[in-house]
mmCIF file of C-alpha atoms and ligand atoms in Angstrom:
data_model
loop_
_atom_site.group_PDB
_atom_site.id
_atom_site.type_symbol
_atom_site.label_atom_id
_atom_site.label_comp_id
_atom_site.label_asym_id
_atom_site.label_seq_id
_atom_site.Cartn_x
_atom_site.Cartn_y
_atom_site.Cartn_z
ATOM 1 C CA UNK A 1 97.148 99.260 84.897
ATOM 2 C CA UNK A 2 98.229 101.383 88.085
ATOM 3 C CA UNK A 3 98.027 105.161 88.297
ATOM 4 C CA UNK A 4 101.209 106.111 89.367
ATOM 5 C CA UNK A 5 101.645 108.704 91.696
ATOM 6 C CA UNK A 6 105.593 109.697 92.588
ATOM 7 C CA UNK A 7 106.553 106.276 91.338
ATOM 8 C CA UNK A 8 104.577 104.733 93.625
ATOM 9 C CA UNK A 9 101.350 102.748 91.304
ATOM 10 C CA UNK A 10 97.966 102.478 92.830
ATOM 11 C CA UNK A 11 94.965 100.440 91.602
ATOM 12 C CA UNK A 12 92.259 102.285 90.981
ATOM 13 C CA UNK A 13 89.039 100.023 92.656
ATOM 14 C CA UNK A 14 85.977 100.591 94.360
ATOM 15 C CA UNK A 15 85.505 99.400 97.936
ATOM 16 C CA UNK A 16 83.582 96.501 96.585
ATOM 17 C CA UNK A 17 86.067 95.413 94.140
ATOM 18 C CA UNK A 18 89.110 95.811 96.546
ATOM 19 C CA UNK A 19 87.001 93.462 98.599
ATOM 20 C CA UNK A 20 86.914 90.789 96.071
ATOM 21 C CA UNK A 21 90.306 91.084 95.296
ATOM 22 C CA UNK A 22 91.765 90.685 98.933
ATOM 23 C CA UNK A 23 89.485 87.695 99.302
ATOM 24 C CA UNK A 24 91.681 85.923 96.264
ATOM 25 C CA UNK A 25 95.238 87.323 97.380
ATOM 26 C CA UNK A 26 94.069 86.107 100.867
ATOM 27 C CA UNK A 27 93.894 81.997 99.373
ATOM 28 C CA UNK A 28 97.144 82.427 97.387
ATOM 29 C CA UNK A 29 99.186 84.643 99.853
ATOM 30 C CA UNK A 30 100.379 88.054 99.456
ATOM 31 C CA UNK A 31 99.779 91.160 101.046
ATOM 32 C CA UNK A 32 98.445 95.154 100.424
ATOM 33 C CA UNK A 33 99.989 98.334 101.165
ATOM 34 C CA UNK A 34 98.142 101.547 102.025
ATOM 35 C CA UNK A 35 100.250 104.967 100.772
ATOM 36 C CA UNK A 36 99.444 107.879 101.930
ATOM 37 C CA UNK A 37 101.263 110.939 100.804
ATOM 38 C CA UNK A 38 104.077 110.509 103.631
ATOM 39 C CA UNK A 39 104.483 106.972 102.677
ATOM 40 C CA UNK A 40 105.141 108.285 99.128
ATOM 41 C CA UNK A 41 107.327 110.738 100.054
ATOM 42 C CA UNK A 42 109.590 108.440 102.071
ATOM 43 C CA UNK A 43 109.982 105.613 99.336
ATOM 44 C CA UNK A 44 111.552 108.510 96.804
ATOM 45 C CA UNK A 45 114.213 107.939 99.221
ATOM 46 C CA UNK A 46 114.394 104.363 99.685
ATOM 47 C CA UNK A 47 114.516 102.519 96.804
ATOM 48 C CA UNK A 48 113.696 98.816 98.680
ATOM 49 C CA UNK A 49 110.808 100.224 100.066
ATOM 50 C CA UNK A 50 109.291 101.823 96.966
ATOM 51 C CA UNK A 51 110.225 98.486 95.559
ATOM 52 C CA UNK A 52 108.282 97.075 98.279
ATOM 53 C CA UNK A 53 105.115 99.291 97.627
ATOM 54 C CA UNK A 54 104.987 98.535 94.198
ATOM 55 C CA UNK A 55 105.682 94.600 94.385
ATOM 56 C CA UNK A 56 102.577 94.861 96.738
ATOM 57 C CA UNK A 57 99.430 92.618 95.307
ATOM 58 C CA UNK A 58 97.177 95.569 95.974
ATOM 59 C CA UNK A 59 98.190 99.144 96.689
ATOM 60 C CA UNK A 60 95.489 101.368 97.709
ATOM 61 C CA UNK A 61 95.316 105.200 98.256
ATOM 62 C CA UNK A 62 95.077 106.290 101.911
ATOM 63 C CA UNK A 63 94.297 109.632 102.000
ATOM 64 C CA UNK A 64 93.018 112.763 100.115
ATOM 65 C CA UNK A 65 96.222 113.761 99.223
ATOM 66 C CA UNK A 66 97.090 110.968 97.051
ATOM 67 C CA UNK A 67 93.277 111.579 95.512
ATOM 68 C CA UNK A 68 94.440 115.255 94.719
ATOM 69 C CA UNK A 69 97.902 113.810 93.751
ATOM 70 C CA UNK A 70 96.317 111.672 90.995
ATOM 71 C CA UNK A 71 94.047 114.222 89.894
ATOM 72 C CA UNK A 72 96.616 117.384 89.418
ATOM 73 C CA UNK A 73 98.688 114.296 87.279
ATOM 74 C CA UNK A 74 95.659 113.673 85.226
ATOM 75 C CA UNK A 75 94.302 110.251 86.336
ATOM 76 C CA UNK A 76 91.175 109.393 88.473
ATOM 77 C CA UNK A 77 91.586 107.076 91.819
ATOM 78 C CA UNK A 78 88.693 106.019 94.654
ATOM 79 C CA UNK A 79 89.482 107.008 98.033
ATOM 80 C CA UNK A 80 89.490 103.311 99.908
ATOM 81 C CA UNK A 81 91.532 103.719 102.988
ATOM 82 C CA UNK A 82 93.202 101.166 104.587
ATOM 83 C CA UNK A 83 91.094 101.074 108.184
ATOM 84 C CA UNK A 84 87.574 100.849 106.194
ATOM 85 C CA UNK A 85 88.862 97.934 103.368
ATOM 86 C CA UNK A 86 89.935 96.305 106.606
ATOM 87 C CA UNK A 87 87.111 96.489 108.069
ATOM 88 C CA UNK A 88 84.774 95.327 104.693
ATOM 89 C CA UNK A 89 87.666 92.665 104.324
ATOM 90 C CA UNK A 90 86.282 91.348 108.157
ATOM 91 C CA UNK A 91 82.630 91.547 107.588
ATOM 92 C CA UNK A 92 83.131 89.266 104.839
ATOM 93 C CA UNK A 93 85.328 86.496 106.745
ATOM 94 C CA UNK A 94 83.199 87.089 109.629
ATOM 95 C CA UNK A 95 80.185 84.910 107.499
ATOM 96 C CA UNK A 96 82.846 82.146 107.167
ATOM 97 C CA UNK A 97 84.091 82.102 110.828
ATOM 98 C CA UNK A 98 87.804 83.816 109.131
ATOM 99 C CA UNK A 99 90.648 83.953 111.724
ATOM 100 C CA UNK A 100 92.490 87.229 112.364
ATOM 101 C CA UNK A 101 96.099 87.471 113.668
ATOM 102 C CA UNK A 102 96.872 91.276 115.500
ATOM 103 C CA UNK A 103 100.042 92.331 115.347
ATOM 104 C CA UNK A 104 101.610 96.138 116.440
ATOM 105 C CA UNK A 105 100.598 98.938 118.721
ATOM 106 C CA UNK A 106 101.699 99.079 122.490
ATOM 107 C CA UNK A 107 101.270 96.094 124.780
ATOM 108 C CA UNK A 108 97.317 95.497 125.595
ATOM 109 C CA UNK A 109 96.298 97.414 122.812
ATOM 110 C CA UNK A 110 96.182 94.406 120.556
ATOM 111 C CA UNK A 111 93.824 92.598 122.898
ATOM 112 C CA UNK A 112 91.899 95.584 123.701
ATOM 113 C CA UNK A 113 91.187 95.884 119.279
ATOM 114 C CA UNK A 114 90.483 91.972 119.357
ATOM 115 C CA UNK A 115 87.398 92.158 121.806
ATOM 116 C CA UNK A 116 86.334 94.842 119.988
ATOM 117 C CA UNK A 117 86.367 93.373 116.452
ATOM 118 C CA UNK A 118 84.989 89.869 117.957
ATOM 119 C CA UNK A 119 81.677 92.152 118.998
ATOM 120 C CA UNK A 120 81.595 94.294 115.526
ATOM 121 C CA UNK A 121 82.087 90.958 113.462
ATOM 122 C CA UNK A 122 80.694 88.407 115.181
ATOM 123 C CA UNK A 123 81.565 84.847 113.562
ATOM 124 C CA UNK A 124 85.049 86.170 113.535
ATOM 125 C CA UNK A 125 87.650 84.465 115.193
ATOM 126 C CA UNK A 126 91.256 86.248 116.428
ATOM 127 C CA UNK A 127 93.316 84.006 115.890
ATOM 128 C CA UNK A 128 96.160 85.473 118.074
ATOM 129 C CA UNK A 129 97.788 89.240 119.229
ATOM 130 C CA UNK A 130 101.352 90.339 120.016
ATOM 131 C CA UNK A 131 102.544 93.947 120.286
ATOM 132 C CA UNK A 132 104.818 95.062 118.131
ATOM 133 C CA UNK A 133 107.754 96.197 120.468
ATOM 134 C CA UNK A 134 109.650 93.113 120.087
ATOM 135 C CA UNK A 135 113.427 92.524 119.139
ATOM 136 C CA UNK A 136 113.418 88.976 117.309
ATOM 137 C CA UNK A 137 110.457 88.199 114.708
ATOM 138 C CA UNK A 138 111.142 84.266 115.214
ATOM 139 C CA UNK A 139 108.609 83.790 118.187
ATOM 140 C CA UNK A 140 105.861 86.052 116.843
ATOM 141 C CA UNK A 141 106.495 83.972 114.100
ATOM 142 C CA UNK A 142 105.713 80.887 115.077
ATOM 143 C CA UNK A 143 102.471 82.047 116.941
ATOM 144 C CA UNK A 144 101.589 83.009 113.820
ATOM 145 C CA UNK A 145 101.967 80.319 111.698
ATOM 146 C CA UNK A 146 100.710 77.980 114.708
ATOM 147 C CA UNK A 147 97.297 80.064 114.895
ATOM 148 C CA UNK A 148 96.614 80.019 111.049
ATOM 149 C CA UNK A 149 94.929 83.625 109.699
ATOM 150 C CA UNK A 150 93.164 84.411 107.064
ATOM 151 C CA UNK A 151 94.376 87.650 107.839
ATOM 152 C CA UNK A 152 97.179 89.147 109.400
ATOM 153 C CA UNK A 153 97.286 92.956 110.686
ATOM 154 C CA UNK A 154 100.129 94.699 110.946
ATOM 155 C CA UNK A 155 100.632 97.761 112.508
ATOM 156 C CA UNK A 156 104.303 99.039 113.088
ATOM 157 C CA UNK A 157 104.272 102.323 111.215
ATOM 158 C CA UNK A 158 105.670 102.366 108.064
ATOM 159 C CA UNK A 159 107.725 101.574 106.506
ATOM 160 C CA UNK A 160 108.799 99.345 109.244
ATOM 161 C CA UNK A 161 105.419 97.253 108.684
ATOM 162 C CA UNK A 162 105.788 96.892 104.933
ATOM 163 C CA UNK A 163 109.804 95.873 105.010
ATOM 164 C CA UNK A 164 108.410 93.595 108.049
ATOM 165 C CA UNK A 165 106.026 91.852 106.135
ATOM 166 C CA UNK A 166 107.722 91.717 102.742
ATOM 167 C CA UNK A 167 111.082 90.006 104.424
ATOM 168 C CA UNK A 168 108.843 87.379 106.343
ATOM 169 C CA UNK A 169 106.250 87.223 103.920
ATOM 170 C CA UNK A 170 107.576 83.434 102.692
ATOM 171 C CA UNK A 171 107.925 82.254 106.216
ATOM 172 C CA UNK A 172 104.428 82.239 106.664
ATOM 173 C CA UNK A 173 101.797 79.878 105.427
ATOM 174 C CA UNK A 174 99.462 81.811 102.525
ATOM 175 C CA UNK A 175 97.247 84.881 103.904
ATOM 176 C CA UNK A 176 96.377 88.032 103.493
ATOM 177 C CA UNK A 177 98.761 90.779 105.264
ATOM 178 C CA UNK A 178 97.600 94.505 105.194
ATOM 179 C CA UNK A 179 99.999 97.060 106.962
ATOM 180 C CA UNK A 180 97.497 99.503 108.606
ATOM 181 C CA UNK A 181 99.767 101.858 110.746
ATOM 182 C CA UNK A 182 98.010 103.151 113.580
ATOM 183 C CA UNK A 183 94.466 101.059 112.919
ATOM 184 C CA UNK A 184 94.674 98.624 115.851
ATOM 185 C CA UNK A 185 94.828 102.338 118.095
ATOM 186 C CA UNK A 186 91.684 102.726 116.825
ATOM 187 C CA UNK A 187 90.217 99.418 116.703
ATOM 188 C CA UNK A 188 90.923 99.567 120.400
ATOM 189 C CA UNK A 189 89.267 103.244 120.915
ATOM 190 C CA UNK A 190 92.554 104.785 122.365
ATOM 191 C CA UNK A 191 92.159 106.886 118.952
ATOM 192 C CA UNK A 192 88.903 108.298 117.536
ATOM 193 C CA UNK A 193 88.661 108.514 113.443
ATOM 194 C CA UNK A 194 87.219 111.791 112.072
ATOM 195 C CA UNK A 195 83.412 112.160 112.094
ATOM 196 C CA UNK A 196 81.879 110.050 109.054
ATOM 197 C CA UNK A 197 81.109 114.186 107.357
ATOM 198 C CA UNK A 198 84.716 115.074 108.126
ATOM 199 C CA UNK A 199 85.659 112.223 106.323
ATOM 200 C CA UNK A 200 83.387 112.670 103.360
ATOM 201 C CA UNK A 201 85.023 116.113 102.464
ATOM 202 C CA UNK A 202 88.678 115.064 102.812
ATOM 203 C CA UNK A 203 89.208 116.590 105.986
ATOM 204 C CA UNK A 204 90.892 113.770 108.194
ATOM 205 C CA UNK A 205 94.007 114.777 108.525
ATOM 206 C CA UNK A 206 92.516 118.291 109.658
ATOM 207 C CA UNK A 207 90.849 116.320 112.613
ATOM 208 C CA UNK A 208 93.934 114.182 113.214
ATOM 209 C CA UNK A 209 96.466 117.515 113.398
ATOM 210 C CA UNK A 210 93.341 118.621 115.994
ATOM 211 C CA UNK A 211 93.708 115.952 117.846
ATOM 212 C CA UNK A 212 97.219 115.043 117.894
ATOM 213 C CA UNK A 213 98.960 118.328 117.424
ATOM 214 C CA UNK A 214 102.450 116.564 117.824
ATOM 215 C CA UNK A 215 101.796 115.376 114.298
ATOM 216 C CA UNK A 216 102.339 118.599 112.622
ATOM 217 C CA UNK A 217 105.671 117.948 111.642
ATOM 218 C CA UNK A 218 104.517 114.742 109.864
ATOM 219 C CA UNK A 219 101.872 116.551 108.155
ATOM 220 C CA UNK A 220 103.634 119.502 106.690
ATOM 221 C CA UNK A 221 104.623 117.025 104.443
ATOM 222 C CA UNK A 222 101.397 117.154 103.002
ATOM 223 C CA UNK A 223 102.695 120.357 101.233
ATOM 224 C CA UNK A 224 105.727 119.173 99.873
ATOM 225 C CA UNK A 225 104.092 116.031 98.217
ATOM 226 C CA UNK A 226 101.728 118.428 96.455
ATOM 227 C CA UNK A 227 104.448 120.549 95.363
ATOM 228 C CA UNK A 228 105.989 117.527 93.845
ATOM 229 C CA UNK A 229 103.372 116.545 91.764
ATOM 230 C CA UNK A 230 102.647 119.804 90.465
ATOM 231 C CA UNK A 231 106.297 120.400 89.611
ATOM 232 C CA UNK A 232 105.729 116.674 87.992
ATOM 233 C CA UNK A 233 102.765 117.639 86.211
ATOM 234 C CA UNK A 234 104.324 120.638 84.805
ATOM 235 C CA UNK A 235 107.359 118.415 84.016
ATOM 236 C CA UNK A 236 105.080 116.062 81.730
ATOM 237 C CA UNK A 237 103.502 119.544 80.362
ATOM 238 C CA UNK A 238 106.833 120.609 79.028
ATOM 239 C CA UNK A 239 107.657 116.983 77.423
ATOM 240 C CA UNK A 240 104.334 116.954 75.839
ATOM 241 C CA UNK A 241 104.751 120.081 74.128
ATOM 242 C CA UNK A 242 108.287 119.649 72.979
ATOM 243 C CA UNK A 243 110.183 122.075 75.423
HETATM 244 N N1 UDP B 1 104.475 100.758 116.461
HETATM 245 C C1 UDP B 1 104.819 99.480 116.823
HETATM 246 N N2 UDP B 1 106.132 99.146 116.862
HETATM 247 C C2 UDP B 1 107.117 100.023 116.555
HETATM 248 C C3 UDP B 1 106.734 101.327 116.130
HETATM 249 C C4 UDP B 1 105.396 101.663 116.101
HETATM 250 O O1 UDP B 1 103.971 98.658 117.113
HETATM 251 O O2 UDP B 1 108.275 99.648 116.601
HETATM 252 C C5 UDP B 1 103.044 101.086 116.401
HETATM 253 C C6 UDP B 1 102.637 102.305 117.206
HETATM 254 O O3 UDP B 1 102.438 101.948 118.572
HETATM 255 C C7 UDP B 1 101.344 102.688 116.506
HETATM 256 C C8 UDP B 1 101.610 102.274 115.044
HETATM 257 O O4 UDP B 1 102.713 101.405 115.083
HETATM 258 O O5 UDP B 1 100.272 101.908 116.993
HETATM 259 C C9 UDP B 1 102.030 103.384 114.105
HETATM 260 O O6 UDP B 1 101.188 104.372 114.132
HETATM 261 P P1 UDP B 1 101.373 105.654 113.228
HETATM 262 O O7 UDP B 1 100.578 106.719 113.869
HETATM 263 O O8 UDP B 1 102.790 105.917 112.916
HETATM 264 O O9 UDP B 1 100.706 105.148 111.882
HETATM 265 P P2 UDP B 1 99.852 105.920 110.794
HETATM 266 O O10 UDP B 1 98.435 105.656 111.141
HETATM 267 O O11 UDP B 1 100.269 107.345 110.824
HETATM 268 O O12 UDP B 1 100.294 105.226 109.541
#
């Protein structure tokens, strides 16, 4: 059962659990999306992509908002963003010598997140990188299915990385994708995450508008999604009671 959240259903699991689960998804094939209240917010108006979101094998909640979201609706969700389960996903595959495919971000930056993974996991093995400013998908491709993942990054933004990945999903031999935005930035270090406290309280989208104030317009979305649930939440109220 998924908590659904503007339409868009998200599994409720523990870091641990997610874990697990991407480790079986990762032998059949199939792939996890990360929503964050944005992401929501666009797929009211694009019916493929919500399609996309929900069709996902895993959908996780990436950021406090869709916490708050959940909770003004009535239901209970785990914070497990998108960067982190990555990162859990890796330490695991890392004991197995896994292979890890990079794709997104500006040119180099790919390369610059694979030597730093290779020291943080050591074991693991990057299987290949390619930016993600590129007009045809059939080369990329084929590097891909010639290195073999276990896991494939991809970081275009959304929903371009989601649409990416669900139209090319089948031309691929079975592994786990994950769209992850701007996570290879930061696997590289051209972006610093919040301080772990910052974190803790909800409070890393405060630290991301701090440091990159041209994201303001992006985040005055924030807002808007909450309005929408509570004017949802007041919606169910009145059905409940018979208005
Ligand atoms: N990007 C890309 N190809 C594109 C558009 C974007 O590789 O055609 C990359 C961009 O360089 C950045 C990431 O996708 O590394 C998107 O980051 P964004 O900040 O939008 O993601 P968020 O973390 O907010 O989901």
């Amino acid at each position: 059962m998924r908590v659904s959240v503007l339409g868009v259903g998200f599994d409720n699991l523990t870091m641990d659990q997610a874990v697990d689960r991407a480790h079986g998804i990762m032998k059949k094939g199939g792939y996890i999306v990360t929503p964050n209240p944005e992401i929501v917010l666009m797929s009211r108006k694009d019916k493929d992509f919500k399609d996309i979101l929900n069709g996902a094998d895993m959908v996780i909640p990436d950021g406090i908002g869709i916490i708050y979201g959940a909770k003004i609706l009535g239901s209970s969700l785990n914070r497990v963003t998108g960067i982190d389960l990555a990162c859990e996903i890796m330490k695991r595959l890392a004991e197995k010598n896994g292979r890890v495919y990079l794709l997104g971000a500006k040119p180099k930056v790919a390369e610059a997140a694979a030597e730093n993974l290779k020291n943080t996991f050591s074991g693991i093995v990057i299987a290949g990188t390619s930016d993600g400013y590129f007009e045809d998908s059939e080369p990329i491709l084929k590097k891909i299915r010639d290195s073999r993942p276990d896991l494939l990054i991809v970081c275009l933004g959304a929903p371009k990385q989601e649409k990416w990945i669900h139209s090319n999903r089948d031309k691929l031999p079975p592994c786990l994708m994950m769209g992850l935005g701007g996570a290879l930035d930061i696997y590289a270090g051209n972006l610093k995450r919040a301080p772990e406290r910052w974190r803790k309280h909800g409070f890393e989208w405060l630290y991301r508008l701090i440091t990159q104030p041209s994201r303001i317009w992006r985040m005055l979305r924030l807002p808007v999604f909450l309005l929408l649930v509570i004017l949802e939440r007041l919606k169910e109220a009145k059905k409940t009671v018979g208005v």
